[in-house]
Amino acid sequence: MRSLVQLVSGAASLREASDAMAALGVLTAAGWDWTTDFDPARAAAAMAALGAERSWTAPPAAASSAMAGQLPALAAAWRQSFAAASDDRPVRLKVRKPPVRWQREQVEDIAAVMLAPIATFAVDRLTALALDRALVGSVAVSGRLAREVAGAGVTGWIDVDPGFARSGAAPASVGDESFETVLTPESAEPGPDGEAERFVDLALLADHYAAGDIVAAEARLPATASLAADADYTIEVAIRADRLGFGGAQKAIAAPRQGRETITVYARVTARAGVVFEDMLLPLAWPHDADSTPAFFRFRTDAAVTDGVLAEVRLLSADLALLDHVELVRDQGEWRLRAVDAAIPFARPAGAAERDVLALHVVPAGAGYAIEATLARDGRAPLALPLGQTMLPAGIADLLAGVRNHWTELVIGTLVDKVSLSMPSYRKASAELAAHGRDAWRLLFGDGRGSQAGSSEAFGKLLADSPLPPDSIIRVTCAEEARGFVFPWTIVCPPAPAEAEPHFWGLSYRIEIARKQGRAPPPPGAPRITAVVDAGFAKFVDHPATLAKAAGRAATLAIAADRTDIDGALAAEDPSELFYFFCHGIMGGAASGLPADIAAVIRGAAKGLPDDAARAPWDRLLEQLKVTDGQGARIFFGSGELSEQGLRDSDFFKANRRPLVFLNMCHSAATLPASRAGLPAVFLDRDAVAVIGTESPINAQFGDAFAGDLLPRLLAGQPLGAAMLASRRKFHTAHSPLALTYVVYGRGDTMLAPAAGADGLALQREDVG
């Protein structure tokens, strides 16, 4: 805490000091990795994902080192995290037991002491209250400010009794001037009778150890040992009845088991500055009434460690309930365990908090890519960590080629003129797609076993064994340096036997590939749709009739007759809310059109069609793929076309309008918008709120059916992500897999109309970054 007080002493204002203190403690409680470069937008998104409950815990010294000179960015991230709320700071603490009642005078005294080291501020009873009262209460209840700042020579500190021993019912109403109770590790239902008490057990081992290794007693360092510089060590973490490691915290852990089954508990480690762990998350197998298996966290020291906190360890259940939270500290020449003081949840005005979210942030890693994951369950503090699995471009390219070939052969073969498959054919197609989905899972989360498994495998096991609830959000973002990343997110599925029913992400979750962008609230009147329909599809479907039926009285539909109409609609001062394209298209990303291998697959599949009429649209597509003028991706309609380069050279989507763009055509989203090539990127760069596209060829019959199902959902007020999920599920029930090739780039909370029964505009979530 001393380092925290020293850090905020450089704040420019009391407000900045308050916001920075709050953000430091909340991010620490959420498992923020202070060893990486600080990203304010990512920090704001992580804190916003906590919703109404925000736990606070004392930041480690590493946080102060990492945030030196970053106070304005840290405070700004805190304020940005409340962008969707009516108030930009907490207003009270949630009531938990045991109750602690903080009077106004106590708050003033505590705040004054917190401000005492900040010499540039004049401290009196009024300015002390400029600090957020919830922050003051949480710091005081933690007790660590009293214990550690006092040793730094700060005078005037009062040792506040947080009331841990108090009992009795909570006050019926405590009002804004009160701060209630500590948030202890969550209590699970007691296990079956006869299960002995067990405790977290931490030991330091000389050298590196891995899963399956036998640790000799002499390998465990004594409590008096110090750690040398540039040396290899391991922290052994286990749950045991009789400890083999260091003494200290003695709270028994409540096993969150339903019966006598073996459960998996996850250990999350956070290190001090100068200590680098190979893994940050590892599983412990905990049988009924027995000690758990150990987890070995290997690390290396940059400098000697002779005192202070080495690492914090949180034990989490599969649903992220906190089972225990301890720190390994060297105090007065001996290593000991110390319980991390219970954090206090903040509360903020109720908003549309997302309770179950998996956020995957793609970053460059050497010659490939890596994932920084943040998982939130049921509104609990999220688990955030880098997965440590490097995905090489060659492996990703092989996966994408297999998926593209699967879709191409299915669309131009069995489904050439159909929307659905027979049940046997659907099962066969799903099994083949699931094989690619499991390959995608292994690329994301690794495939190591035993000593070869690390944080990525542990995180994958957590997701596979305890999946997010249906309808949860999976949000993918890309760092600036990783904007060329491409991945088939909708078909990802966890490992399972080949004969098992696959659980595709695209049928379980709302998936959005997001970038930082503005909102587009529903229009005050009926939304306007500008549609471009290739007349060549008339021999297969009556798509204008499908659009007219979908629009009904809920929207105004205008079908562009020619290129002049299209250009005029795009460049209008007040453009439509939805731009819809039902055309032929080719993907971007290569000056010579689609790569030759993709064209070869299309050509080979088309040869198997029964007659020239069936082959005609695919022959036309192959002719279009021969274009080599360097204009990028294309939209073909009748005798005209729109090119990627032509769109980039034009100015459209004016008056701060952010339309939704629906590219219902072949390969329209085969390149991610995060890259700088492809049609989705063009429209998102022009501030479209979202783009719907396909990652494969699509036949006219299915494109017509999918639009006929999705558009009415959007016009009825369903958010885009939820509407896409509902449409995918409907076609899955009808034995049609092609809905999985449709993806959303941009904001999944986009709405074309207010939700049914809603008054005014729906509050949408804050920007993502």
Tab-separated table of N, CA, C and O in Angstrom, residues 640-736:
chain	number	residue	atom	x	y	z
A	640	GLY	N	-22.961	-4.109	-63.825
A	640	GLY	CA	-22.137	-3.173	-63.077
A	640	GLY	C	-21.401	-3.850	-61.938
A	640	GLY	O	-21.560	-5.043	-61.666
A	641	GLU	N	-20.567	-3.076	-61.273
A	641	GLU	CA	-19.805	-3.608	-60.148
A	641	GLU	C	-19.358	-2.472	-59.243
A	641	GLU	O	-19.304	-1.306	-59.647
A	642	LEU	N	-19.068	-2.822	-57.987
A	642	LEU	CA	-18.419	-1.933	-57.048
A	642	LEU	C	-17.128	-2.612	-56.628
A	642	LEU	O	-17.131	-3.784	-56.255
A	643	SER	N	-16.031	-1.875	-56.688
A	643	SER	CA	-14.750	-2.446	-56.287
A	643	SER	C	-14.333	-1.890	-54.940
A	643	SER	O	-14.735	-0.791	-54.535
A	644	GLU	N	-13.497	-2.655	-54.250
A	644	GLU	CA	-12.958	-2.209	-52.978
A	644	GLU	C	-12.204	-0.897	-53.138
A	644	GLU	O	-12.386	0.046	-52.351
A	645	GLN	N	-11.371	-0.799	-54.168
A	645	GLN	CA	-10.606	0.411	-54.374
A	645	GLN	C	-11.510	1.584	-54.707
A	645	GLN	O	-11.313	2.705	-54.229
A	646	GLY	N	-12.548	1.329	-55.525
A	646	GLY	CA	-13.468	2.404	-55.868
A	646	GLY	C	-14.210	2.934	-54.657
A	646	GLY	O	-14.425	4.147	-54.521
A	647	LEU	N	-14.605	2.055	-53.775
A	647	LEU	CA	-15.279	2.488	-52.548
A	647	LEU	C	-14.328	3.309	-51.667
A	647	LEU	O	-14.729	4.305	-51.058
A	648	ARG	N	-13.075	2.882	-51.579
A	648	ARG	CA	-12.126	3.633	-50.752
A	648	ARG	C	-11.865	5.027	-51.326
A	648	ARG	O	-11.526	5.952	-50.573
A	649	ASP	N	-12.013	5.174	-52.618
A	649	ASP	CA	-11.778	6.472	-53.240
A	649	ASP	C	-12.989	7.394	-53.155
A	649	ASP	O	-12.921	8.545	-53.582
A	650	SER	N	-14.095	6.913	-52.626
A	650	SER	CA	-15.317	7.715	-52.556
A	650	SER	C	-15.629	8.090	-51.119
A	650	SER	O	-15.074	7.532	-50.170
A	651	ASP	N	-16.529	9.046	-50.949
A	651	ASP	CA	-16.922	9.543	-49.632
A	651	ASP	C	-18.383	9.180	-49.410
A	651	ASP	O	-19.253	9.584	-50.192
A	652	PHE	N	-18.667	8.435	-48.381
A	652	PHE	CA	-20.060	8.042	-48.122
A	652	PHE	C	-20.279	7.831	-46.632
A	652	PHE	O	-19.344	7.903	-45.838
A	653	PHE	N	-21.536	7.567	-46.252
A	653	PHE	CA	-21.997	7.467	-44.852
A	653	PHE	C	-21.709	8.783	-44.120
A	653	PHE	O	-20.884	8.865	-43.218
A	654	LYS	N	-22.435	9.813	-44.524
A	654	LYS	CA	-22.223	11.147	-43.983
A	654	LYS	C	-23.164	11.415	-42.811
A	654	LYS	O	-23.937	10.565	-42.394
A	655	ALA	N	-23.100	12.635	-42.290
A	655	ALA	CA	-23.975	13.127	-41.227
A	655	ALA	C	-23.914	12.251	-39.982
A	655	ALA	O	-24.904	12.092	-39.275
A	656	ASN	N	-22.729	11.698	-39.725
A	656	ASN	CA	-22.538	10.856	-38.541
A	656	ASN	C	-23.490	9.667	-38.507
A	656	ASN	O	-23.807	9.144	-37.446
A	657	ARG	N	-23.953	9.244	-39.672
A	657	ARG	CA	-24.776	8.042	-39.743
A	657	ARG	C	-23.878	6.818	-39.691
A	657	ARG	O	-22.780	6.812	-40.248
A	658	ARG	N	-24.331	5.801	-39.038
A	658	ARG	CA	-23.568	4.559	-38.941
A	658	ARG	C	-24.481	3.411	-39.365
A	658	ARG	O	-25.026	2.696	-38.524
A	659	PRO	N	-24.635	3.194	-40.658
A	659	PRO	CA	-25.559	2.149	-41.111
A	659	PRO	C	-25.032	0.749	-40.804
A	659	PRO	O	-23.840	0.524	-40.588
A	660	LEU	N	-25.946	-0.190	-40.824
A	660	LEU	CA	-25.630	-1.612	-40.837
A	660	LEU	C	-25.510	-2.032	-42.295
A	660	LEU	O	-26.336	-1.641	-43.130
A	661	VAL	N	-24.490	-2.824	-42.612
A	661	VAL	CA	-24.275	-3.292	-43.984
A	661	VAL	C	-24.391	-4.814	-43.988
A	661	VAL	O	-23.733	-5.492	-43.191
A	662	PHE	N	-25.217	-5.334	-44.891
A	662	PHE	CA	-25.448	-6.775	-45.011
A	662	PHE	C	-24.980	-7.196	-46.404
A	662	PHE	O	-25.613	-6.887	-47.400
A	663	LEU	N	-23.832	-7.907	-46.462
A	663	LEU	CA	-23.257	-8.364	-47.725
A	663	LEU	C	-23.656	-9.820	-47.927
A	663	LEU	O	-22.901	-10.744	-47.622
A	664	ASN	N	-24.841	-10.041	-48.445
A	664	ASN	CA	-25.396	-11.390	-48.602
A	664	ASN	C	-24.946	-11.937	-49.959
A	664	ASN	O	-25.708	-11.987	-50.923
A	665	MET	N	-23.680	-12.364	-50.015
A	665	MET	CA	-23.095	-12.805	-51.283
A	665	MET	C	-21.856	-13.638	-50.990
A	665	MET	O	-21.345	-13.656	-49.858
A	666	CYS	N	-21.363	-14.324	-51.996
A	666	CYS	CA	-20.240	-15.239	-51.818
A	666	CYS	C	-18.995	-14.505	-51.331
A	666	CYS	O	-18.650	-13.425	-51.835
A	667	HIS	N	-18.303	-15.120	-50.365
A	667	HIS	CA	-16.982	-14.672	-49.918
A	667	HIS	C	-16.946	-13.218	-49.456
A	667	HIS	O	-15.877	-12.618	-49.405
A	668	SER	N	-18.078	-12.646	-49.059
A	668	SER	CA	-18.086	-11.211	-48.742
A	668	SER	C	-17.289	-10.891	-47.498
A	668	SER	O	-16.848	-9.759	-47.306
A	669	ALA	N	-17.109	-11.870	-46.607
A	669	ALA	CA	-16.362	-11.630	-45.383
A	669	ALA	C	-15.206	-12.603	-45.237
A	669	ALA	O	-14.773	-12.913	-44.138
A	670	ALA	N	-14.696	-13.088	-46.351
A	670	ALA	CA	-13.620	-14.070	-46.281
A	670	ALA	C	-12.326	-13.458	-45.768
A	670	ALA	O	-11.411	-14.171	-45.416
A	671	THR	N	-12.229	-12.127	-45.744
A	671	THR	CA	-11.115	-11.449	-45.092
A	671	THR	C	-11.677	-10.666	-43.920
A	671	THR	O	-12.646	-9.937	-44.072
A	672	LEU	N	-11.078	-10.803	-42.735
A	672	LEU	CA	-11.584	-10.119	-41.552
A	672	LEU	C	-11.520	-8.608	-41.722
A	672	LEU	O	-10.596	-8.088	-42.348
A	673	PRO	N	-12.470	-7.893	-41.109
A	673	PRO	CA	-12.401	-6.437	-41.181
A	673	PRO	C	-11.212	-5.878	-40.422
A	673	PRO	O	-10.802	-4.762	-40.630
A	674	ALA	N	-10.655	-6.673	-39.518
A	674	ALA	CA	-9.473	-6.204	-38.800
A	674	ALA	C	-8.290	-6.016	-39.734
A	674	ALA	O	-7.363	-5.288	-39.444
A	675	SER	N	-8.314	-6.712	-40.869
A	675	SER	CA	-7.263	-6.478	-41.851
A	675	SER	C	-7.636	-5.240	-42.654
A	675	SER	O	-8.743	-4.733	-42.580
A	676	ARG	N	-6.705	-4.769	-43.437
A	676	ARG	CA	-6.974	-3.559	-44.201
A	676	ARG	C	-7.485	-3.879	-45.600
A	676	ARG	O	-7.656	-2.985	-46.415
A	677	ALA	N	-7.738	-5.152	-45.890
A	677	ALA	CA	-8.244	-5.541	-47.197
A	677	ALA	C	-9.619	-6.161	-47.031
A	677	ALA	O	-9.929	-6.761	-46.011
A	678	GLY	N	-10.457	-6.023	-48.068
A	678	GLY	CA	-11.766	-6.652	-48.055
A	678	GLY	C	-12.884	-5.648	-47.863
A	678	GLY	O	-12.703	-4.544	-47.349
A	679	LEU	N	-14.090	-6.063	-48.281
A	679	LEU	CA	-15.248	-5.176	-48.219
A	679	LEU	C	-15.658	-4.816	-46.799
A	679	LEU	O	-16.014	-3.667	-46.530
A	680	PRO	N	-15.678	-5.764	-45.854
A	680	PRO	CA	-16.047	-5.357	-44.489
A	680	PRO	C	-15.164	-4.241	-43.960
A	680	PRO	O	-15.643	-3.314	-43.302
A	681	ALA	N	-13.853	-4.312	-44.237
A	681	ALA	CA	-12.947	-3.276	-43.746
A	681	ALA	C	-13.286	-1.919	-44.337
A	681	ALA	O	-13.222	-0.895	-43.654
A	682	VAL	N	-13.673	-1.890	-45.614
A	682	VAL	CA	-14.023	-0.619	-46.252
A	682	VAL	C	-15.199	0.024	-45.535
A	682	VAL	O	-15.179	1.205	-45.171
A	683	PHE	N	-16.270	-0.754	-45.324
A	683	PHE	CA	-17.466	-0.180	-44.723
A	683	PHE	C	-17.240	0.179	-43.254
A	683	PHE	O	-17.746	1.192	-42.770
A	684	LEU	N	-16.472	-0.625	-42.528
A	684	LEU	CA	-16.183	-0.285	-41.138
A	684	LEU	C	-15.286	0.946	-41.053
A	684	LEU	O	-15.433	1.773	-40.142
A	685	ASP	N	-14.359	1.093	-41.987
A	685	ASP	CA	-13.533	2.298	-42.013
A	685	ASP	C	-14.371	3.541	-42.294
A	685	ASP	O	-13.986	4.654	-41.905
A	686	ARG	N	-15.514	3.360	-42.972
A	686	ARG	CA	-16.425	4.489	-43.223
A	686	ARG	C	-17.444	4.622	-42.093
A	686	ARG	O	-18.443	5.307	-42.229
A	687	ASP	N	-17.189	3.939	-40.979
A	687	ASP	CA	-17.968	4.070	-39.740
A	687	ASP	C	-19.299	3.337	-39.773
A	687	ASP	O	-20.244	3.714	-39.057
A	688	ALA	N	-19.410	2.281	-40.575
A	688	ALA	CA	-20.573	1.402	-40.443
A	688	ALA	C	-20.585	0.833	-39.031
A	688	ALA	O	-19.536	0.532	-38.462
A	689	VAL	N	-21.765	0.683	-38.451
A	689	VAL	CA	-21.828	0.177	-37.086
A	689	VAL	C	-21.523	-1.315	-37.033
A	689	VAL	O	-21.012	-1.824	-36.031
A	690	ALA	N	-21.818	-2.033	-38.113
A	690	ALA	CA	-21.519	-3.462	-38.195
A	690	ALA	C	-21.671	-3.913	-39.636
A	690	ALA	O	-22.346	-3.260	-40.442
A	691	VAL	N	-21.038	-5.029	-39.954
A	691	VAL	CA	-21.132	-5.630	-41.284
A	691	VAL	C	-21.433	-7.115	-41.111
A	691	VAL	O	-20.772	-7.802	-40.325
A	692	ILE	N	-22.436	-7.600	-41.834
A	692	ILE	CA	-22.741	-9.027	-41.892
A	692	ILE	C	-22.192	-9.550	-43.206
A	692	ILE	O	-22.414	-8.944	-44.261
A	693	GLY	N	-21.475	-10.654	-43.163
A	693	GLY	CA	-20.925	-11.223	-44.389
A	693	GLY	C	-20.814	-12.720	-44.293
A	693	GLY	O	-21.145	-13.335	-43.273
A	694	THR	N	-20.349	-13.333	-45.380
A	694	THR	CA	-20.188	-14.786	-45.432
A	694	THR	C	-18.722	-15.125	-45.671
A	694	THR	O	-17.989	-14.372	-46.295
A	695	GLU	N	-18.322	-16.289	-45.168
A	695	GLU	CA	-16.940	-16.734	-45.309
A	695	GLU	C	-16.787	-17.809	-46.377
A	695	GLU	O	-15.766	-18.478	-46.428
A	696	SER	N	-17.794	-17.978	-47.243
A	696	SER	CA	-17.759	-19.051	-48.242
A	696	SER	C	-18.685	-18.702	-49.387
A	696	SER	O	-19.405	-17.697	-49.334
A	697	PRO	N	-18.706	-19.548	-50.421
A	697	PRO	CA	-19.761	-19.397	-51.426
A	697	PRO	C	-21.130	-19.656	-50.794
A	697	PRO	O	-21.254	-20.404	-49.826
A	698	ILE	N	-22.151	-19.030	-51.330
A	698	ILE	CA	-23.529	-19.210	-50.856
A	698	ILE	C	-24.429	-19.353	-52.080
A	698	ILE	O	-24.305	-18.582	-53.042
A	699	ASN	N	-25.322	-20.343	-52.071
A	699	ASN	CA	-26.262	-20.429	-53.191
A	699	ASN	C	-27.419	-19.457	-52.985
A	699	ASN	O	-27.693	-18.998	-51.872
A	700	ALA	N	-28.098	-19.113	-54.086
A	700	ALA	CA	-29.155	-18.105	-54.036
A	700	ALA	C	-30.306	-18.539	-53.139
A	700	ALA	O	-30.914	-17.723	-52.443
A	701	GLN	N	-30.608	-19.835	-53.152
A	701	GLN	CA	-31.740	-20.308	-52.356
A	701	GLN	C	-31.508	-20.092	-50.863
A	701	GLN	O	-32.393	-19.626	-50.138
A	702	PHE	N	-30.289	-20.408	-50.399
A	702	PHE	CA	-30.052	-20.229	-48.968
A	702	PHE	C	-29.926	-18.750	-48.620
A	702	PHE	O	-30.412	-18.309	-47.574
A	703	GLY	N	-29.236	-17.969	-49.455
A	703	GLY	CA	-29.128	-16.540	-49.183
A	703	GLY	C	-30.489	-15.890	-49.063
A	703	GLY	O	-30.714	-15.040	-48.196
A	704	ASP	N	-31.411	-16.298	-49.920
A	704	ASP	CA	-32.782	-15.768	-49.869
A	704	ASP	C	-33.468	-16.174	-48.566
A	704	ASP	O	-34.097	-15.342	-47.893
A	705	ALA	N	-33.334	-17.441	-48.177
A	705	ALA	CA	-33.983	-17.925	-46.957
A	705	ALA	C	-33.402	-17.278	-45.710
A	705	ALA	O	-34.134	-16.922	-44.776
A	706	PHE	N	-32.079	-17.113	-45.676
A	706	PHE	CA	-31.446	-16.539	-44.484
A	706	PHE	C	-31.876	-15.082	-44.299
A	706	PHE	O	-32.195	-14.656	-43.174
A	707	ALA	N	-31.885	-14.310	-45.374
A	707	ALA	CA	-32.332	-12.925	-45.265
A	707	ALA	C	-33.785	-12.859	-44.832
A	707	ALA	O	-34.169	-12.000	-44.030
A	708	GLY	N	-34.592	-13.788	-45.353
A	708	GLY	CA	-36.005	-13.801	-44.989
A	708	GLY	C	-36.242	-14.108	-43.529
A	708	GLY	O	-37.296	-13.759	-42.971
A	709	ASP	N	-35.286	-14.747	-42.874
A	709	ASP	CA	-35.426	-15.030	-41.444
A	709	ASP	C	-34.775	-13.951	-40.588
A	709	ASP	O	-35.330	-13.546	-39.563
A	710	LEU	N	-33.582	-13.470	-40.984
A	710	LEU	CA	-32.834	-12.525	-40.150
A	710	LEU	C	-33.447	-11.127	-40.157
A	710	LEU	O	-33.565	-10.489	-39.099
A	711	LEU	N	-33.830	-10.620	-41.326
A	711	LEU	CA	-34.289	-9.239	-41.403
A	711	LEU	C	-35.519	-8.967	-40.535
A	711	LEU	O	-35.567	-7.943	-39.835
A	712	PRO	N	-36.541	-9.832	-40.534
A	712	PRO	CA	-37.680	-9.556	-39.637
A	712	PRO	C	-37.272	-9.511	-38.165
A	712	PRO	O	-37.860	-8.756	-37.378
A	713	ARG	N	-36.301	-10.306	-37.771
A	713	ARG	CA	-35.842	-10.257	-36.380
A	713	ARG	C	-35.229	-8.888	-36.061
A	713	ARG	O	-35.476	-8.306	-35.001
A	714	LEU	N	-34.400	-8.390	-36.977
A	714	LEU	CA	-33.777	-7.084	-36.759
A	714	LEU	C	-34.821	-5.969	-36.749
A	714	LEU	O	-34.751	-5.049	-35.920
A	715	LEU	N	-35.807	-6.047	-37.627
A	715	LEU	CA	-36.829	-5.011	-37.699
A	715	LEU	C	-37.810	-5.083	-36.533
A	715	LEU	O	-38.561	-4.136	-36.290
A	716	ALA	N	-37.796	-6.218	-35.814
A	716	ALA	CA	-38.628	-6.350	-34.611
A	716	ALA	C	-37.907	-5.857	-33.365
A	716	ALA	O	-38.465	-5.921	-32.263
A	717	GLY	N	-36.656	-5.390	-33.516
A	717	GLY	CA	-35.946	-4.819	-32.383
A	717	GLY	C	-34.957	-5.740	-31.719
A	717	GLY	O	-34.416	-5.401	-30.659
A	718	GLN	N	-34.666	-6.910	-32.318
A	718	GLN	CA	-33.661	-7.774	-31.712
A	718	GLN	C	-32.264	-7.214	-31.992
A	718	GLN	O	-31.984	-6.793	-33.117
A	719	PRO	N	-31.363	-7.213	-31.004
A	719	PRO	CA	-29.975	-6.830	-31.274
A	719	PRO	C	-29.354	-7.767	-32.304
A	719	PRO	O	-29.719	-8.947	-32.383
A	720	LEU	N	-28.412	-7.261	-33.060
A	720	LEU	CA	-27.840	-8.012	-34.172
A	720	LEU	C	-27.248	-9.346	-33.730
A	720	LEU	O	-27.477	-10.384	-34.351
A	721	GLY	N	-26.442	-9.344	-32.650
A	721	GLY	CA	-25.824	-10.587	-32.204
A	721	GLY	C	-26.843	-11.637	-31.828
A	721	GLY	O	-26.717	-12.819	-32.173
A	722	ALA	N	-27.896	-11.219	-31.098
A	722	ALA	CA	-28.937	-12.156	-30.688
A	722	ALA	C	-29.741	-12.646	-31.888
A	722	ALA	O	-30.118	-13.824	-31.965
A	723	ALA	N	-30.018	-11.759	-32.833
A	723	ALA	CA	-30.781	-12.149	-34.025
A	723	ALA	C	-29.992	-13.146	-34.870
A	723	ALA	O	-30.562	-14.127	-35.384
A	724	MET	N	-28.695	-12.907	-35.038
A	724	MET	CA	-27.872	-13.841	-35.803
A	724	MET	C	-27.859	-15.218	-35.155
A	724	MET	O	-27.973	-16.251	-35.828
A	725	LEU	N	-27.728	-15.253	-33.847
A	725	LEU	CA	-27.710	-16.537	-33.139
A	725	LEU	C	-29.036	-17.252	-33.311
A	725	LEU	O	-29.070	-18.469	-33.558
A	726	ALA	N	-30.137	-16.525	-33.194
A	726	ALA	CA	-31.448	-17.149	-33.341
A	726	ALA	C	-31.638	-17.710	-34.747
A	726	ALA	O	-32.184	-18.813	-34.925
A	727	SER	N	-31.185	-16.987	-35.763
A	727	SER	CA	-31.321	-17.480	-37.135
A	727	SER	C	-30.440	-18.710	-37.368
A	727	SER	O	-30.877	-19.680	-38.005
A	728	ARG	N	-29.216	-18.690	-36.860
A	728	ARG	CA	-28.362	-19.869	-37.015
A	728	ARG	C	-29.026	-21.096	-36.387
A	728	ARG	O	-29.003	-22.189	-36.958
A	729	ARG	N	-29.584	-20.915	-35.208
A	729	ARG	CA	-30.219	-22.043	-34.522
A	729	ARG	C	-31.433	-22.560	-35.288
A	729	ARG	O	-31.676	-23.763	-35.331
A	730	LYS	N	-32.193	-21.651	-35.880
A	730	LYS	CA	-33.363	-22.084	-36.630
A	730	LYS	C	-32.953	-22.958	-37.813
A	730	LYS	O	-33.547	-24.015	-38.053
A	731	PHE	N	-31.934	-22.544	-38.558
A	731	PHE	CA	-31.504	-23.337	-39.703
A	731	PHE	C	-30.818	-24.624	-39.259
A	731	PHE	O	-30.904	-25.647	-39.951
A	732	HIS	N	-30.149	-24.597	-38.130
A	732	HIS	CA	-29.583	-25.833	-37.576
A	732	HIS	C	-30.692	-26.843	-37.296
A	732	HIS	O	-30.572	-28.024	-37.631
A	733	THR	N	-31.798	-26.382	-36.720
A	733	THR	CA	-32.937	-27.271	-36.446
A	733	THR	C	-33.505	-27.837	-37.739
A	733	THR	O	-33.989	-28.989	-37.773
A	734	ALA	N	-33.421	-27.050	-38.818
A	734	ALA	CA	-33.931	-27.495	-40.124
A	734	ALA	C	-32.874	-28.239	-40.934
A	734	ALA	O	-33.050	-28.438	-42.140
A	735	HIS	N	-31.771	-28.660	-40.289
A	735	HIS	CA	-30.707	-29.448	-40.919
A	735	HIS	C	-29.980	-28.664	-42.014
A	735	HIS	O	-29.638	-29.214	-43.064
A	736	SER	N	-29.745	-27.386	-41.747
A	736	SER	CA	-29.002	-26.568	-42.700
A	736	SER	C	-27.799	-25.958	-42.000
A	736	SER	O	-27.959	-25.118	-41.106
